[in-house]
mmCIF file of C-alpha atoms in Angstrom:
data_model
loop_
_atom_site.group_PDB
_atom_site.id
_atom_site.type_symbol
_atom_site.label_atom_id
_atom_site.label_comp_id
_atom_site.label_asym_id
_atom_site.label_seq_id
_atom_site.Cartn_x
_atom_site.Cartn_y
_atom_site.Cartn_z
ATOM 1 C CA MET A 1 -0.063 -0.083 0.064
ATOM 2 C CA THR A 2 1.413 3.305 -0.777
ATOM 3 C CA ASP A 3 1.609 6.220 1.334
ATOM 4 C CA SER A 4 0.344 8.949 -0.571
ATOM 5 C CA PRO A 5 -3.637 9.695 -0.381
ATOM 6 C CA GLN A 6 -5.614 8.200 -3.049
ATOM 7 C CA ALA A 7 -8.849 9.055 -4.601
ATOM 8 C CA ILE A 8 -11.651 7.071 -2.992
ATOM 9 C CA ASP A 9 -15.457 6.475 -3.950
ATOM 10 C CA CYS A 10 -18.433 7.093 -2.077
ATOM 11 C CA GLN A 11 -18.855 3.461 -0.728
ATOM 12 C CA GLU A 12 -15.439 3.577 0.601
ATOM 13 C CA ALA A 13 -15.846 6.961 2.225
ATOM 14 C CA LEU A 14 -19.039 5.928 3.987
ATOM 15 C CA GLU A 15 -17.269 2.884 5.122
ATOM 16 C CA ARG A 16 -14.733 4.876 6.684
ATOM 17 C CA LEU A 17 -16.979 7.627 7.973
ATOM 18 C CA TYR A 18 -17.209 6.859 11.626
ATOM 19 C CA ASP A 19 -13.618 6.030 11.858
ATOM 20 C CA TYR A 20 -12.852 9.338 10.388
ATOM 21 C CA LEU A 21 -15.370 11.217 12.570
ATOM 22 C CA ASP A 22 -13.904 9.399 15.482
ATOM 23 C CA GLY A 23 -10.229 10.269 14.731
ATOM 24 C CA GLU A 24 -9.132 6.725 14.305
ATOM 25 C CA LEU A 25 -7.714 7.057 10.739
ATOM 26 C CA THR A 26 -4.035 7.379 9.973
ATOM 27 C CA ALA A 27 -3.172 11.019 8.603
ATOM 28 C CA VAL A 28 -3.256 9.601 4.813
ATOM 29 C CA ARG A 29 -6.584 7.775 5.083
ATOM 30 C CA THR A 30 -7.997 10.898 6.900
ATOM 31 C CA GLU A 31 -6.990 13.045 4.141
ATOM 32 C CA GLU A 32 -8.514 10.624 1.569
ATOM 33 C CA VAL A 33 -12.044 10.902 3.494
ATOM 34 C CA ARG A 34 -11.588 14.752 3.671
ATOM 35 C CA GLU A 35 -10.707 15.060 -0.069
ATOM 36 C CA HIS A 36 -13.864 13.040 -1.069
ATOM 37 C CA LEU A 37 -16.301 14.913 1.280
ATOM 38 C CA LYS A 38 -14.971 18.319 -0.279
ATOM 39 C CA SER A 39 -15.986 17.067 -3.712
ATOM 40 C CA CYS A 40 -19.054 15.149 -2.947
ATOM 41 C CA ALA A 41 -21.993 16.968 -1.474
ATOM 42 C CA PRO A 42 -24.318 14.183 -0.619
ATOM 43 C CA CYS A 43 -21.308 12.543 1.449
ATOM 44 C CA MET A 44 -20.559 15.805 2.973
ATOM 45 C CA ALA A 45 -24.151 16.351 4.011
ATOM 46 C CA LEU A 46 -24.323 12.798 5.693
ATOM 47 C CA SER A 47 -20.873 13.403 7.221
ATOM 48 C CA SER A 48 -22.191 16.695 8.865
ATOM 49 C CA PHE A 49 -25.393 14.974 9.910
ATOM 50 C CA GLU A 50 -23.553 11.976 11.597
ATOM 51 C CA SER A 51 -21.077 14.550 13.268
ATOM 52 C CA ALA A 52 -23.925 16.805 14.696
ATOM 53 C CA PHE A 53 -25.500 13.556 16.190
ATOM 54 C CA LEU A 54 -22.313 12.649 17.948
ATOM 55 C CA ARG A 55 -21.926 15.990 19.298
ATOM 56 C CA PHE A 56 -25.466 15.770 20.478
ATOM 57 C CA LEU A 57 -25.269 12.533 22.030
ATOM 58 C CA GLU A 58 -22.300 13.565 24.049
ATOM 59 C CA ALA A 59 -23.868 16.864 25.348
ATOM 60 C CA ARG A 60 -27.067 14.946 26.585
ATOM 61 C CA THR A 61 -25.097 12.297 28.247
ATOM 62 C CA ARG A 62 -21.999 13.709 30.050
ATOM 63 C CA ALA A 63 -23.886 15.753 32.551
ATOM 64 C CA GLN A 64 -24.299 13.138 35.079
ATOM 65 C CA SER A 65 -21.749 13.001 37.754
ATOM 66 C CA ALA A 66 -21.119 10.866 40.806
ATOM 67 C CA PRO A 67 -23.342 11.928 43.832
ATOM 68 C CA GLU A 68 -21.206 13.923 46.586
ATOM 69 C CA GLU A 69 -22.347 11.358 49.234
ATOM 70 C CA LEU A 70 -20.828 8.607 47.082
ATOM 71 C CA LYS A 71 -17.556 10.499 46.679
ATOM 72 C CA ARG A 72 -17.220 11.042 50.308
ATOM 73 C CA ARG A 73 -17.871 7.531 51.151
ATOM 74 C CA ILE A 74 -15.517 6.209 48.715
ATOM 75 C CA LEU A 75 -12.760 8.774 50.113
ATOM 76 C CA GLN A 76 -13.530 7.466 53.513
ATOM 77 C CA ASN A 77 -13.225 4.010 52.644
ATOM 78 C CA THR A 78 -9.907 4.557 50.755
ATOM 79 C CA VAL A 79 -7.309 7.171 51.211
ATOM 80 C CA PHE A 80 -8.948 8.319 54.595
ATOM 81 C CA ASP A 81 -9.297 4.882 55.876
ATOM 82 C CA ALA A 82 -7.886 5.156 59.608
ATOM 83 C CA ARG A 83 -7.357 1.200 59.678
ATOM 84 C CA ASP A 84 -4.958 1.620 56.694
ATOM 85 C CA ARG A 85 -2.763 4.052 58.516
ATOM 86 C CA MET B 1 -0.580 1.655 51.570
ATOM 87 C CA SER B 2 2.278 4.250 51.635
ATOM 88 C CA ASP B 3 1.453 8.037 51.620
ATOM 89 C CA ALA B 4 2.640 8.076 48.071
ATOM 90 C CA LYS B 5 0.529 5.240 46.906
ATOM 91 C CA LYS B 6 -2.621 6.778 48.583
ATOM 92 C CA LEU B 7 -1.642 10.159 47.014
ATOM 93 C CA SER B 8 -1.229 8.637 43.356
ATOM 94 C CA PHE B 9 -4.676 6.750 43.889
ATOM 95 C CA GLU B 10 -6.205 10.035 44.856
ATOM 96 C CA GLU B 11 -4.661 11.788 41.879
ATOM 97 C CA GLU B 12 -5.083 9.112 39.186
ATOM 98 C CA ALA B 13 -7.909 7.223 40.028
ATOM 99 C CA LEU B 14 -10.420 9.286 41.872
ATOM 100 C CA PRO B 15 -10.848 11.856 39.146
ATOM 101 C CA HIS B 16 -12.335 9.089 37.007
ATOM 102 C CA LEU B 17 -15.220 8.383 39.743
ATOM 103 C CA ASP B 18 -17.759 10.231 37.499
ATOM 104 C CA ALA B 19 -16.988 8.213 34.341
ATOM 105 C CA VAL B 20 -17.191 5.069 36.460
ATOM 106 C CA TYR B 21 -20.590 6.226 38.037
ATOM 107 C CA ARG B 22 -22.160 7.020 34.556
ATOM 108 C CA VAL B 23 -21.008 3.674 33.088
ATOM 109 C CA ALA B 24 -22.481 1.823 36.273
ATOM 110 C CA LEU B 25 -25.622 3.667 35.851
ATOM 111 C CA ARG B 26 -26.202 2.683 32.277
ATOM 112 C CA LEU B 27 -24.931 -0.958 33.114
ATOM 113 C CA SER B 28 -27.143 -1.695 35.880
ATOM 114 C CA GLY B 29 -30.164 0.543 35.112
ATOM 115 C CA ASN B 30 -30.556 1.748 38.456
ATOM 116 C CA GLU B 31 -29.047 4.349 40.776
ATOM 117 C CA ALA B 32 -28.671 2.425 43.929
ATOM 118 C CA HIS B 33 -27.039 -0.422 42.182
ATOM 119 C CA ALA B 34 -24.883 1.940 40.364
ATOM 120 C CA GLN B 35 -23.794 3.531 43.480
ATOM 121 C CA ASP B 36 -22.948 0.096 44.861
ATOM 122 C CA LEU B 37 -21.147 -0.973 41.818
ATOM 123 C CA ALA B 38 -19.201 2.249 41.454
ATOM 124 C CA GLN B 39 -18.019 1.980 45.193
ATOM 125 C CA GLU B 40 -16.960 -1.662 45.002
ATOM 126 C CA THR B 41 -14.994 -0.721 41.796
ATOM 127 C CA MET B 42 -13.295 1.941 43.589
ATOM 128 C CA LEU B 43 -12.547 -0.168 46.631
ATOM 129 C CA LYS B 44 -11.349 -3.113 44.382
ATOM 130 C CA ALA B 45 -9.139 -0.646 42.466
ATOM 131 C CA TYR B 46 -7.570 0.741 45.724
ATOM 132 C CA ARG B 47 -6.922 -2.521 46.974
ATOM 133 C CA SER B 48 -4.825 -3.666 44.175
ATOM 134 C CA TRP B 49 -3.396 -0.241 43.253
ATOM 135 C CA SER B 50 0.015 -1.648 43.615
ATOM 136 C CA GLN B 51 -0.632 -3.642 40.379
ATOM 137 C CA TYR B 52 -1.557 -0.521 38.481
ATOM 138 C CA ARG B 53 1.391 0.969 36.303
ATOM 139 C CA GLU B 54 1.481 4.590 37.003
ATOM 140 C CA GLY B 55 1.178 6.757 33.961
ATOM 141 C CA THR B 56 -0.885 4.217 31.989
ATOM 142 C CA ASN B 57 -4.710 4.630 31.476
ATOM 143 C CA ALA B 58 -6.346 4.766 34.859
ATOM 144 C CA ARG B 59 -9.847 5.233 33.387
ATOM 145 C CA ALA B 60 -9.557 2.141 31.216
ATOM 146 C CA TRP B 61 -8.066 0.171 34.084
ATOM 147 C CA LEU B 62 -11.022 1.281 36.112
ATOM 148 C CA LEU B 63 -13.769 0.499 33.651
ATOM 149 C CA THR B 64 -12.215 -2.997 33.343
ATOM 150 C CA ILE B 65 -12.763 -3.631 36.957
ATOM 151 C CA LEU B 66 -16.343 -2.128 36.724
ATOM 152 C CA ARG B 67 -17.102 -4.322 33.909
ATOM 153 C CA ASN B 68 -15.908 -7.443 35.484
ATOM 154 C CA THR B 69 -17.626 -6.568 38.785
ATOM 155 C CA PHE B 70 -21.096 -5.994 36.731
ATOM 156 C CA ILE B 71 -20.721 -9.389 34.773
ATOM 157 C CA ASN B 72 -19.788 -11.382 38.056
ATOM 158 C CA GLU B 73 -22.104 -9.614 40.574
ATOM 159 C CA TYR B 74 -24.778 -7.250 39.129
ATOM 160 C CA ARG B 75 -25.826 -8.493 35.688
ATOM 161 C CA ARG B 76 -28.471 -10.886 37.073
ATOM 162 C CA MET B 77 -29.920 -8.205 38.996
ATOM 163 C CA ARG B 78 -30.383 -5.971 35.993
ATOM 164 C CA ARG B 79 -34.376 -5.781 35.227
ATOM 165 C CA ALA B 80 -34.906 -6.940 31.660
ATOM 166 C CA GLY B 81 -36.581 -3.901 29.814
ATOM 167 C CA PRO B 82 -37.598 -3.990 26.168
ATOM 168 C CA THR B 83 -34.684 -4.452 23.882
ATOM 169 C CA VAL B 84 -34.467 -3.026 20.410
ATOM 170 C CA ASP B 85 -33.329 -5.243 17.542
ATOM 171 C CA VAL B 86 -30.076 -4.068 15.990
ATOM 172 C CA THR B 87 -29.324 -6.979 13.785
ATOM 173 C CA GLU B 88 -31.184 -5.450 10.779
ATOM 174 C CA ILE B 89 -29.189 -2.169 10.801
ATOM 175 C CA GLU B 90 -26.811 -1.741 7.843
ATOM 176 C CA ALA B 91 -27.023 1.628 6.569
ATOM 177 C CA PHE B 92 -27.320 5.345 7.433
ATOM 178 C CA THR B 93 -31.090 5.232 7.249
ATOM 179 C CA VAL B 94 -32.265 8.128 9.433
ATOM 180 C CA PHE B 95 -30.205 10.591 7.265
ATOM 181 C CA HIS B 96 -31.701 9.363 4.010
ATOM 182 C CA ASP B 97 -35.498 10.132 5.597
ATOM 183 C CA VAL B 98 -34.439 13.707 6.888
ATOM 184 C CA GLN B 99 -32.205 14.913 4.155
ATOM 185 C CA ASP B 100 -34.657 16.935 2.556
ATOM 186 C CA THR B 101 -36.498 18.121 5.440
ATOM 187 C CA ASP B 102 -33.837 18.432 8.380
ATOM 188 C CA PRO B 103 -30.391 17.837 6.649
ATOM 189 C CA GLU B 104 -28.853 19.231 9.931
ATOM 190 C CA GLY B 105 -30.818 16.961 12.213
ATOM 191 C CA THR B 106 -32.011 20.139 14.334
ATOM 192 C CA PHE B 107 -34.960 18.080 15.489
ATOM 193 C CA PHE B 108 -32.358 16.301 17.742
ATOM 194 C CA ASP B 109 -32.222 19.579 19.673
ATOM 195 C CA GLN B 110 -35.653 19.103 21.003
ATOM 196 C CA LEU B 111 -35.007 16.123 22.755
ATOM 197 C CA VAL B 112 -33.800 16.246 26.450
ATOM 198 C CA ASP B 113 -31.335 14.115 28.392
ATOM 199 C CA GLU B 114 -33.792 11.777 29.803
ATOM 200 C CA ASP B 115 -35.046 11.098 26.266
ATOM 201 C CA VAL B 116 -31.702 9.962 25.241
ATOM 202 C CA LEU B 117 -30.605 8.124 28.151
ATOM 203 C CA ARG B 118 -34.013 5.963 27.991
ATOM 204 C CA ALA B 119 -33.530 5.257 24.319
ATOM 205 C CA ILE B 120 -29.604 4.171 25.169
ATOM 206 C CA ASP B 121 -31.209 1.846 28.011
ATOM 207 C CA THR B 122 -32.828 -0.040 25.275
ATOM 208 C CA LEU B 123 -29.890 -1.013 23.393
ATOM 209 C CA PRO B 124 -28.825 -4.735 23.832
ATOM 210 C CA ASP B 125 -26.016 -4.958 26.689
ATOM 211 C CA GLU B 126 -22.821 -5.400 24.439
ATOM 212 C CA PHE B 127 -24.000 -2.566 22.085
ATOM 213 C CA ARG B 128 -25.150 -0.199 24.916
ATOM 214 C CA GLU B 129 -21.730 -0.837 26.609
ATOM 215 C CA THR B 130 -19.545 -0.111 23.391
ATOM 216 C CA LEU B 131 -21.537 3.001 22.506
ATOM 217 C CA MET B 132 -21.225 4.336 26.306
ATOM 218 C CA LEU B 133 -17.422 3.559 26.363
ATOM 219 C CA SER B 134 -17.105 5.493 22.996
ATOM 220 C CA ASP B 135 -19.555 8.153 22.801
ATOM 221 C CA ILE B 136 -20.115 8.987 26.417
ATOM 222 C CA GLU B 137 -16.723 8.423 27.804
ATOM 223 C CA GLY B 138 -14.636 9.210 24.530
ATOM 224 C CA LEU B 139 -12.451 6.036 24.541
ATOM 225 C CA PRO B 140 -10.565 5.141 21.410
ATOM 226 C CA TYR B 141 -11.618 1.922 19.773
ATOM 227 C CA ALA B 142 -8.461 -0.133 20.827
ATOM 228 C CA GLU B 143 -9.321 0.552 24.509
ATOM 229 C CA ILE B 144 -13.085 -0.368 24.168
ATOM 230 C CA ALA B 145 -11.562 -3.644 22.542
ATOM 231 C CA SER B 146 -9.469 -4.275 25.305
ATOM 232 C CA ILE B 147 -11.955 -3.524 27.983
ATOM 233 C CA THR B 148 -14.813 -5.513 26.272
ATOM 234 C CA GLU B 149 -12.583 -8.387 25.209
ATOM 235 C CA VAL B 150 -13.406 -8.385 21.598
ATOM 236 C CA PRO B 151 -11.578 -7.467 18.312
ATOM 237 C CA VAL B 152 -11.646 -3.857 17.122
ATOM 238 C CA GLY B 153 -13.452 -4.971 14.189
ATOM 239 C CA THR B 154 -16.398 -6.100 16.451
ATOM 240 C CA VAL B 155 -16.194 -2.701 18.581
ATOM 241 C CA LYS B 156 -16.640 -1.019 15.156
ATOM 242 C CA SER B 157 -19.612 -2.867 13.911
ATOM 243 C CA ARG B 158 -21.077 -2.789 17.241
ATOM 244 C CA LEU B 159 -20.802 1.084 17.427
ATOM 245 C CA PHE B 160 -22.113 1.423 13.959
ATOM 246 C CA ARG B 161 -25.310 -0.586 14.597
ATOM 247 C CA ALA B 162 -25.586 1.034 18.287
ATOM 248 C CA ARG B 163 -25.463 4.615 16.712
ATOM 249 C CA GLN B 164 -27.827 3.750 14.101
ATOM 250 C CA ALA B 165 -30.356 2.271 16.290
ATOM 251 C CA LEU B 166 -30.254 4.851 18.508
ATOM 252 C CA GLN B 167 -30.758 7.522 15.944
ATOM 253 C CA LYS B 168 -33.797 5.394 14.605
ATOM 254 C CA GLN B 169 -35.180 5.185 18.142
ATOM 255 C CA LEU B 170 -34.883 9.011 18.791
ATOM 256 C CA TYR B 171 -36.023 9.706 15.233
ATOM 257 C CA ASP B 172 -39.016 7.685 15.698
ATOM 258 C CA TYR B 173 -39.680 9.407 19.096
ATOM 259 C CA ALA B 174 -39.415 12.818 17.629
ATOM 260 C CA ILE B 175 -42.045 11.840 15.028
ATOM 261 C CA GLU B 176 -44.302 10.701 17.821
ATOM 262 C CA MET B 177 -43.855 13.954 19.891
ATOM 263 C CA GLY B 178 -44.414 16.097 16.606
ATOM 264 C CA TYR B 179 -41.005 17.555 16.521
ATOM 265 C CA ILE B 180 -40.495 16.463 13.023
ATOM 266 C CA GLN B 181 -42.851 14.963 10.493
ATOM 267 C CA LYS B 182 -42.670 11.778 8.716
ATOM 268 C CA PRO B 183 -41.070 12.408 5.022
ATOM 269 C CA GLU B 184 -44.437 11.466 3.106
ATOM 270 C CA LEU B 185 -46.261 13.887 5.535
ATOM 271 C CA ALA B 186 -43.760 16.730 5.075
ATOM 272 C CA GLU B 187 -44.693 19.523 2.526
#
C-alpha cells in the first residue's frame, strides 16, 4: 500500500465515515476521506449530520456525575481510612 | 499503603469516579445499584492499586474492573426492559429520511437528556456498553476492544449498529412527539 492519499469513492468514504469522525484513521486515510467529502455534496451532508448527532449525544449524556455522598463514602473507605494508616 | 501510593490513587484514580458512575448507571439501569457498583469498583481498585502501572490509562483500568464486577455480581439483577433489535441495521437510514426536510438534524435539539438516556437503555447489553465507552466516555476503539474483550472490528460494527439504532429510536420518538414530520407527510 502506498503512503500517498488516493482518490476514494462514496462507498469507501461511507465505510470509513465513523472511523474518520472518531479520529481513528491515519493521516493519509483521513486526508482521503476529507478530499472525498470536499468534492461530494451528498457524502458531506451525511458526514455533517452524523457529526452533529455525535456531538448531540455527548452533550446529552455527560451531565451526570457521581453523587457527592458517594464520593465522600469512597474517600473515607480508601485514602482516608484510619485502619489503613 | 504508603502515603505516596495513596496520593497517586487520589490523583490518578479518583478523578475518574464520574465516568465510572455514569457507566455503572447505564450498565445496571438503577441508581442504587450504580452507587454500589461504583463504590465496589473503586474499593477493588484501591486494594489492587499496587498492580496498576502509574502513567498508564487509569480510566480504562477502572472501567475494566467495573465491567468484570458488573458481569460477575450485578448482571443478574438488571431488570430486563424492552430491547431494540439491532441485527437488521446496515445503513445510514435516518439521514436518508430527513435529508430533504432537516439535513442538519435540528430535531434532535428538542430531545432532552432523559429521552436520550432512556433510548440508550433499550440497546442490547454489548451495544449499549460499546456506545457508552465510545460516545459518552470518549475512549478509542483499541481501549474499548481491550475492556470488552473483543476484536477492534467487532467494536466498530457494534458502534455502527448502536449509533444507527439509537438514531432511529430518537427519530421515531421525535415523530411521535411532533418535533419532526414523517417524510411522506412533510410539505
